[in-house]
Coordinates of C-alpha atoms and ligand atoms in Angstrom, one line a residue:
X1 CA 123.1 173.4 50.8
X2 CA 126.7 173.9 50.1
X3 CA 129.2 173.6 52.6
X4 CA 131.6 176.5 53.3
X5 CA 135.2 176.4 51.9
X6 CA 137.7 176.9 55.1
X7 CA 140.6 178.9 51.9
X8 CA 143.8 178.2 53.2
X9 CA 145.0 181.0 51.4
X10 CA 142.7 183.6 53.6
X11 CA 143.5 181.9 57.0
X12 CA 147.4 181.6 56.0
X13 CA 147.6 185.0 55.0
X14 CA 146.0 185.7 58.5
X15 CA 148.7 183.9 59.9
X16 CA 151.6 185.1 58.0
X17 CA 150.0 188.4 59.4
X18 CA 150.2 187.9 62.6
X19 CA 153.6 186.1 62.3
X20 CA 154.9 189.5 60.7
X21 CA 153.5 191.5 63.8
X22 CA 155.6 189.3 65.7
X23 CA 159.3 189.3 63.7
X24 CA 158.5 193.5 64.4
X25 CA 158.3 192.8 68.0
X26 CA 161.5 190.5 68.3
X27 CA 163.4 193.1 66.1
X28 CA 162.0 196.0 68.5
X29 CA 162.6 194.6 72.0
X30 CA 165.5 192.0 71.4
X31 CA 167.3 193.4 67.8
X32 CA 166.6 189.7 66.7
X33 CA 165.4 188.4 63.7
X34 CA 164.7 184.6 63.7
X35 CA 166.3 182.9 61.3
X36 CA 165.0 179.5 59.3
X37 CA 167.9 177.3 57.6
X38 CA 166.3 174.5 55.3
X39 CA 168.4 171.5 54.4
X40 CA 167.1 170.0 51.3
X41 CA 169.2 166.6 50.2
X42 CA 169.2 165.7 46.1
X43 CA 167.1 166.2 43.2
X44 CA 163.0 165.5 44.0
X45 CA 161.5 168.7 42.4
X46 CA 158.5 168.7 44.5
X47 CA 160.5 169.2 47.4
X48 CA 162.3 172.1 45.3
X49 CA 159.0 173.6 44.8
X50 CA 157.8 173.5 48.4
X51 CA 161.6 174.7 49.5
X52 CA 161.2 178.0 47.3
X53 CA 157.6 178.1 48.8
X54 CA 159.0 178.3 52.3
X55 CA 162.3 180.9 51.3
X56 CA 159.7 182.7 49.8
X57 CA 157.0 182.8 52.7
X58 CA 160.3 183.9 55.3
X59 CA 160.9 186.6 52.8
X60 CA 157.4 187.9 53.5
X61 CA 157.2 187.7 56.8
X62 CA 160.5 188.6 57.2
X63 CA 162.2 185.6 58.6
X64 CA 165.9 185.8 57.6
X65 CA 166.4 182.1 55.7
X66 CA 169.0 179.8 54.1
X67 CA 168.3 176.8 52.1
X68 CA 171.3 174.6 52.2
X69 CA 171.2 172.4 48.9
X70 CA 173.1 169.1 49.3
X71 CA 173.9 166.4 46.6
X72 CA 172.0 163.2 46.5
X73 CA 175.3 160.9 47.4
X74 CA 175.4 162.9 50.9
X75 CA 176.0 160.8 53.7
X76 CA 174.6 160.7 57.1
X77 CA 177.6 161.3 58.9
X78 CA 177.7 164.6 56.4
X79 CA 174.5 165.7 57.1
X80 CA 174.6 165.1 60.9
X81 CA 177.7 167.4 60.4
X82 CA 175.4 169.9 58.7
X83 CA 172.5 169.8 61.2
X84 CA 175.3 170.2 64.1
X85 CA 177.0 173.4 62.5
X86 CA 173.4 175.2 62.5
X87 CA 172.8 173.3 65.9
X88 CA 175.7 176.2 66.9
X89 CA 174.7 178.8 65.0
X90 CA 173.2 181.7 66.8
X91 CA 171.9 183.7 64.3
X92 CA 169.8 180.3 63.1
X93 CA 166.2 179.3 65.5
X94 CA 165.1 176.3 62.9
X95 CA 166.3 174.1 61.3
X96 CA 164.3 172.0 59.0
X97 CA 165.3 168.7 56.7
X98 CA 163.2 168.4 54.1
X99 CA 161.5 164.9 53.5
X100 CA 161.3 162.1 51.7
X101 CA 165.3 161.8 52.0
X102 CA 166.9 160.1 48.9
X103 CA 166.7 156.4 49.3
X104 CA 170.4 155.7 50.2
X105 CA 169.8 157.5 53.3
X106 CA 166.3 156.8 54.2
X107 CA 166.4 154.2 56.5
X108 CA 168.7 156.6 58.8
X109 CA 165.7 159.5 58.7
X110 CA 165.1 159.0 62.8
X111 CA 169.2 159.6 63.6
X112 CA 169.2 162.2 61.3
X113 CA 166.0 164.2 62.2
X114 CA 167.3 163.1 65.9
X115 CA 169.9 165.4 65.3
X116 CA 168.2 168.9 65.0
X117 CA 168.4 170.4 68.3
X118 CA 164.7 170.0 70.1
X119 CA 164.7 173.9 70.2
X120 CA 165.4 174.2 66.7
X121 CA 162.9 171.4 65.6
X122 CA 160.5 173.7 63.5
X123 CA 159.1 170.9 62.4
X124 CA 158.2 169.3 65.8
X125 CA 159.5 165.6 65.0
X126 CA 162.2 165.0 67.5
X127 CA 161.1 162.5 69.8
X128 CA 161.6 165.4 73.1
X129 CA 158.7 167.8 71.1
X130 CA 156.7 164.8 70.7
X131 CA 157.0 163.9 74.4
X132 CA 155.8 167.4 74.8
X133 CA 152.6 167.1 73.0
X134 CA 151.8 164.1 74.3
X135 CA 152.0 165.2 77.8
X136 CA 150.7 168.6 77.2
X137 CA 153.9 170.7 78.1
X138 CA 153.6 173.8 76.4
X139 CA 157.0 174.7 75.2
X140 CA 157.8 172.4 73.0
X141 CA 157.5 172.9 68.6
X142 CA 154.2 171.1 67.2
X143 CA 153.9 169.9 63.9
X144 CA 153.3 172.3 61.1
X145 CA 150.5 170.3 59.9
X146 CA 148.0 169.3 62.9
X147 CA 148.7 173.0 64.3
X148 CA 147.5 175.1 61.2
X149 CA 144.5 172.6 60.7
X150 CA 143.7 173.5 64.8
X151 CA 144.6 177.4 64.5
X152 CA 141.9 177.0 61.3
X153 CA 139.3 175.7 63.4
X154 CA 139.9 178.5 66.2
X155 CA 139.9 180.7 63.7
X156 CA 137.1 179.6 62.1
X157 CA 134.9 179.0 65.5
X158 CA 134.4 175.8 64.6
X159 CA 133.4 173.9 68.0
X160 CA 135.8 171.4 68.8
X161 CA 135.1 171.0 73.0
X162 CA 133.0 167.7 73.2
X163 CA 133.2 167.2 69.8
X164 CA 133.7 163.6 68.0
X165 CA 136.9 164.1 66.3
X166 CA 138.0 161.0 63.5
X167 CA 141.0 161.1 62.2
X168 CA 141.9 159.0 59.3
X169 CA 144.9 157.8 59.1
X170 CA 147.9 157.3 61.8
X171 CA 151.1 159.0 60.3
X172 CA 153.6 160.9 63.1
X173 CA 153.7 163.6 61.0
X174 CA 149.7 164.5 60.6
X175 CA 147.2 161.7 62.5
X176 CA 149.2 161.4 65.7
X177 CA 149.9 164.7 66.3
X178 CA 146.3 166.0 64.7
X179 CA 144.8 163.5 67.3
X180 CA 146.9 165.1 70.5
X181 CA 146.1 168.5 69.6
X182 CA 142.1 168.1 69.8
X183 CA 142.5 165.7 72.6
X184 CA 144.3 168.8 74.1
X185 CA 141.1 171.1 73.9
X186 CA 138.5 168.3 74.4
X187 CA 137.3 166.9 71.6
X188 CA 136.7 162.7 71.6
X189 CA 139.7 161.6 69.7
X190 CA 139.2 158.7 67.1
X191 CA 142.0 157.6 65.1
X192 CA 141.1 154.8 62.4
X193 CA 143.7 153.5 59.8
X194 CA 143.6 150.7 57.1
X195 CA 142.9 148.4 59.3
X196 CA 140.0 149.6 61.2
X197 CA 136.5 148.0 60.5
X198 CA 133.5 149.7 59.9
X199 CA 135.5 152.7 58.6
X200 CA 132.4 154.2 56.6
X201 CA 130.3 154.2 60.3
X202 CA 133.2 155.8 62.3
X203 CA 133.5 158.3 59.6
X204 CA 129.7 159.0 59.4
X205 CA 129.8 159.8 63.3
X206 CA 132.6 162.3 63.1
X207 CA 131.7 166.3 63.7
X208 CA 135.3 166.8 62.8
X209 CA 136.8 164.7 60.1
X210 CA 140.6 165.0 59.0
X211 CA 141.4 163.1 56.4
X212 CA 145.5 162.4 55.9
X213 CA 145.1 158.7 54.0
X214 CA 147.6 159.6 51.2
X215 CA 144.7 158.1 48.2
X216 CA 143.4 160.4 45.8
X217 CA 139.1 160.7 46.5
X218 CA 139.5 158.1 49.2
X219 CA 136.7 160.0 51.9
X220 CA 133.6 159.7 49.8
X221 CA 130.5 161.8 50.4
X222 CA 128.4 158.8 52.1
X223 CA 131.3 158.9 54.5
X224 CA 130.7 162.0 56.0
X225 CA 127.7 163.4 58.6
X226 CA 125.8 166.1 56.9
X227 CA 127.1 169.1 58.6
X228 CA 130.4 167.5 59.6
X229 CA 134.1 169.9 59.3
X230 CA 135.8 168.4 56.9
X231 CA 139.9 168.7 56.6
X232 CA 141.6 167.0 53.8
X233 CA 145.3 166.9 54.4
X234 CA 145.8 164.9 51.2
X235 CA 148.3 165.9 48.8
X236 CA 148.0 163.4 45.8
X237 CA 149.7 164.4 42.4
X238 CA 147.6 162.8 40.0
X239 CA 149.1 164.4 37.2
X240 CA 152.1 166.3 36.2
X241 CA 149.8 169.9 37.2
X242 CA 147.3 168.5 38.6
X243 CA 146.8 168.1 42.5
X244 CA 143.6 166.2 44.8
X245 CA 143.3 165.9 48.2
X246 CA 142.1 162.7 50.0
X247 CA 138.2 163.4 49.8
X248 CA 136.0 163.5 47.1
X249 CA 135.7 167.2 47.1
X250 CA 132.6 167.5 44.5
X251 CA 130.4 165.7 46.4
X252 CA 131.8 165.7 50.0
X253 CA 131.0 169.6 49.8
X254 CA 127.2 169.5 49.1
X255 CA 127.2 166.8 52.5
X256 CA 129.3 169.1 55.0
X257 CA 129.2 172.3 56.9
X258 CA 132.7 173.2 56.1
X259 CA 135.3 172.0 53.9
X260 CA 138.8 172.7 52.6
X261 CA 139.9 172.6 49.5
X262 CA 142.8 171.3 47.4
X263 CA 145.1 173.1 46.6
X264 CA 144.3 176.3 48.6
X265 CA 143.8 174.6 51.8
X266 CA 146.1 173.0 54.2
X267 CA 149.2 172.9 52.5
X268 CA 149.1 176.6 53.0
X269 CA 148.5 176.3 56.2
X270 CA 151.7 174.4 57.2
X271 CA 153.9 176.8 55.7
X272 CA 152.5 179.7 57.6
X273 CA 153.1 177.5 61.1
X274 CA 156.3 177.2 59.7
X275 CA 156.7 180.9 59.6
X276 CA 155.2 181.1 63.3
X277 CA 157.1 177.3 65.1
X278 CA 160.5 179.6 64.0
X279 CA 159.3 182.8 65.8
X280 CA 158.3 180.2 68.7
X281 CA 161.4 179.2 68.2
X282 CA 163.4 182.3 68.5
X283 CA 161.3 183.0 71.7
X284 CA 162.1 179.6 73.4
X285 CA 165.7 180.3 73.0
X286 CA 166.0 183.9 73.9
X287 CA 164.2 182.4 77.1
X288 CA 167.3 180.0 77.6
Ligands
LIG301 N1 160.6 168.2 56.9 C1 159.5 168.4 56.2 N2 158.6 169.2 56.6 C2 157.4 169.5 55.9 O1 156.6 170.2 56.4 C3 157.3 168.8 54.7 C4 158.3 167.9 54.2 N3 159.4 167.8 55.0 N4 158.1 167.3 53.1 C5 157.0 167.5 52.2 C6 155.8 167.9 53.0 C7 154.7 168.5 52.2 N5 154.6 169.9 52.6 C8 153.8 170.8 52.0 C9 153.9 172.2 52.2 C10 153.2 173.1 51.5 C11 152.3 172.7 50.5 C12 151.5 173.7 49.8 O2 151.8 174.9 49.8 N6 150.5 173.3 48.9 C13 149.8 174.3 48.1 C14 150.3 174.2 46.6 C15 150.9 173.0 46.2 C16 151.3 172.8 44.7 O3 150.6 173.4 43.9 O4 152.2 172.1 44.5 C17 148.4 174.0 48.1 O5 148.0 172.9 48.7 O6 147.6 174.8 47.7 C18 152.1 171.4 50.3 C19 152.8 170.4 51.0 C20 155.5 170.1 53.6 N7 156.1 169.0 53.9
LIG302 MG1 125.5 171.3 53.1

């Protein structure tokens, strides 16, 4: 039997619902629209493409936004400078740097993202959000990532309370956070990485398994339980139009229960908990 696609496009656009219920609400009670400012730093075009994806989302749900385009030569102390003027900004909730930065600046990535005030961290990397996961305060911004792959599985009422949960791959941005957020509502957390042994087992053994590796077809179908959730986060370009996830979709989804796809899965995801960390945003600092 075939497993059943979890479309990204069908549970985002249940999100960016909800999200847009919500911006109502704001503008009702508090006259406030939450406002999304998103630096982006030189000349990659796929981050141009997922910058006009996200101005575009906040015009749908209507998020009042502001990309701020700075040239590739930008410094840190400039764009520390940046971050801090937004820091002040009332009418701005989140702030969001988009990443990779170009190389010349790379290496200062943790002062710069350091910078964004934690309340304005949409995308839930400052070290005081992280904190917050990991000790299970609620109030903090979670990564848009891990929190659209667990508002899926609610959504989908896919069982995650007991469950075995393997995780592939270790990044802050996905794997660590992915692996707080089901430890959160009790599944049994495995996080494996290129160095783990007996990765085909682990994998085999998983009822949930995310995959966020970075290598085109790298989760095979012999590596999955039959039955199993599967949730590629991969995003591998493996030509100029043509996009693959981490697993081997073609044959991973006659093996599992449920499966996502790419493109049309998680990707869409994060931008819709984009939408919905800058209305959590907005909240947390009408609170303060
Ligand atoms: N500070 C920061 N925060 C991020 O959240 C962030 C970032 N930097 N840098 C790059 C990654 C990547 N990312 C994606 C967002 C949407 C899609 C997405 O919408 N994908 C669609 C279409 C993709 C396409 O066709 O190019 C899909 O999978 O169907 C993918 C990837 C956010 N990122
Ligand atoms: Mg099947």
């Amino acid at each position: 039997m075939s497993a059943q696609i979890l479309s990204g496009k069908i549970f985002a656009s249940e999100f960016k619902e909800e999200a847009k219920k919500q911006v109502l609400a704001l503008k009702e009670q508090y006259n406030i629209t939450p406002g999304l400012a998103v630096i982006i730093v030189g000349e990659n075009p796929a981050s141009k493409v997922y910058v006009n994806n996200k101005h575009r989302t906040c015009e749908e749900v209507g998020i009042y936004s502001e990309v701020i385009s700075m040239p590739a030569d930008t410094t840190k102390e400039q764009l520390i400078a940046k971050i801090d003027e937004l820091n002040y900004r009332q009418e701005i909730h989140g702030i969001l740097v988009q990443l990779p930065l170009p190389e010349a600046i790379t290496k200062e990535e943790a002062d710069i993202l350091n910078a964004i005030c934690p309340l304005k961290d949409v995308d839930g990397f400052h070290p005081v959000n992280v904190g917050k996961l990991m000790i299970g305060q609620d109030d903090g911004m979670i990564p848009c990532t891990p929190y659209g792959c667990l508002k899926m599985l609610q959504s989908a009422k896919i069982n995650i309370d007991g469950a075995h949960a393997v995780i592939v791959g270790r990044s802050n941005i996905v794997g660590k956070p992915m692996g707080q957020l089901l430890l959160a509502q009790n599944a049994t957390v495995t996080i494996c990485h290129s160095h783990t042994h007996n990765l085909k087992e682990i994998c085999r053994s998983a009822d949930i398994l995310v995959a966020a590796v970075g290598r085109p077809h790298f989760i095979t179908a012999d590596m999955i339980k039959p039955g199993a959730t599967v949730i590629d986060v991969g995003i591998n370009r493996i030509a100029p139009k043509k996009l693959v996830g981490d697993v081997d979709f073609d044959n991973a989804v006659e093996v599992a229960g449920a499966i996502t796809p790419v493109p049309g899965g998680v990707g869409l995801l994060t931008i819709a908990m984009l939408m919905q960390n800058t209305i959590n945003a907005a909240k947390l600092q009408l609170a303060k």
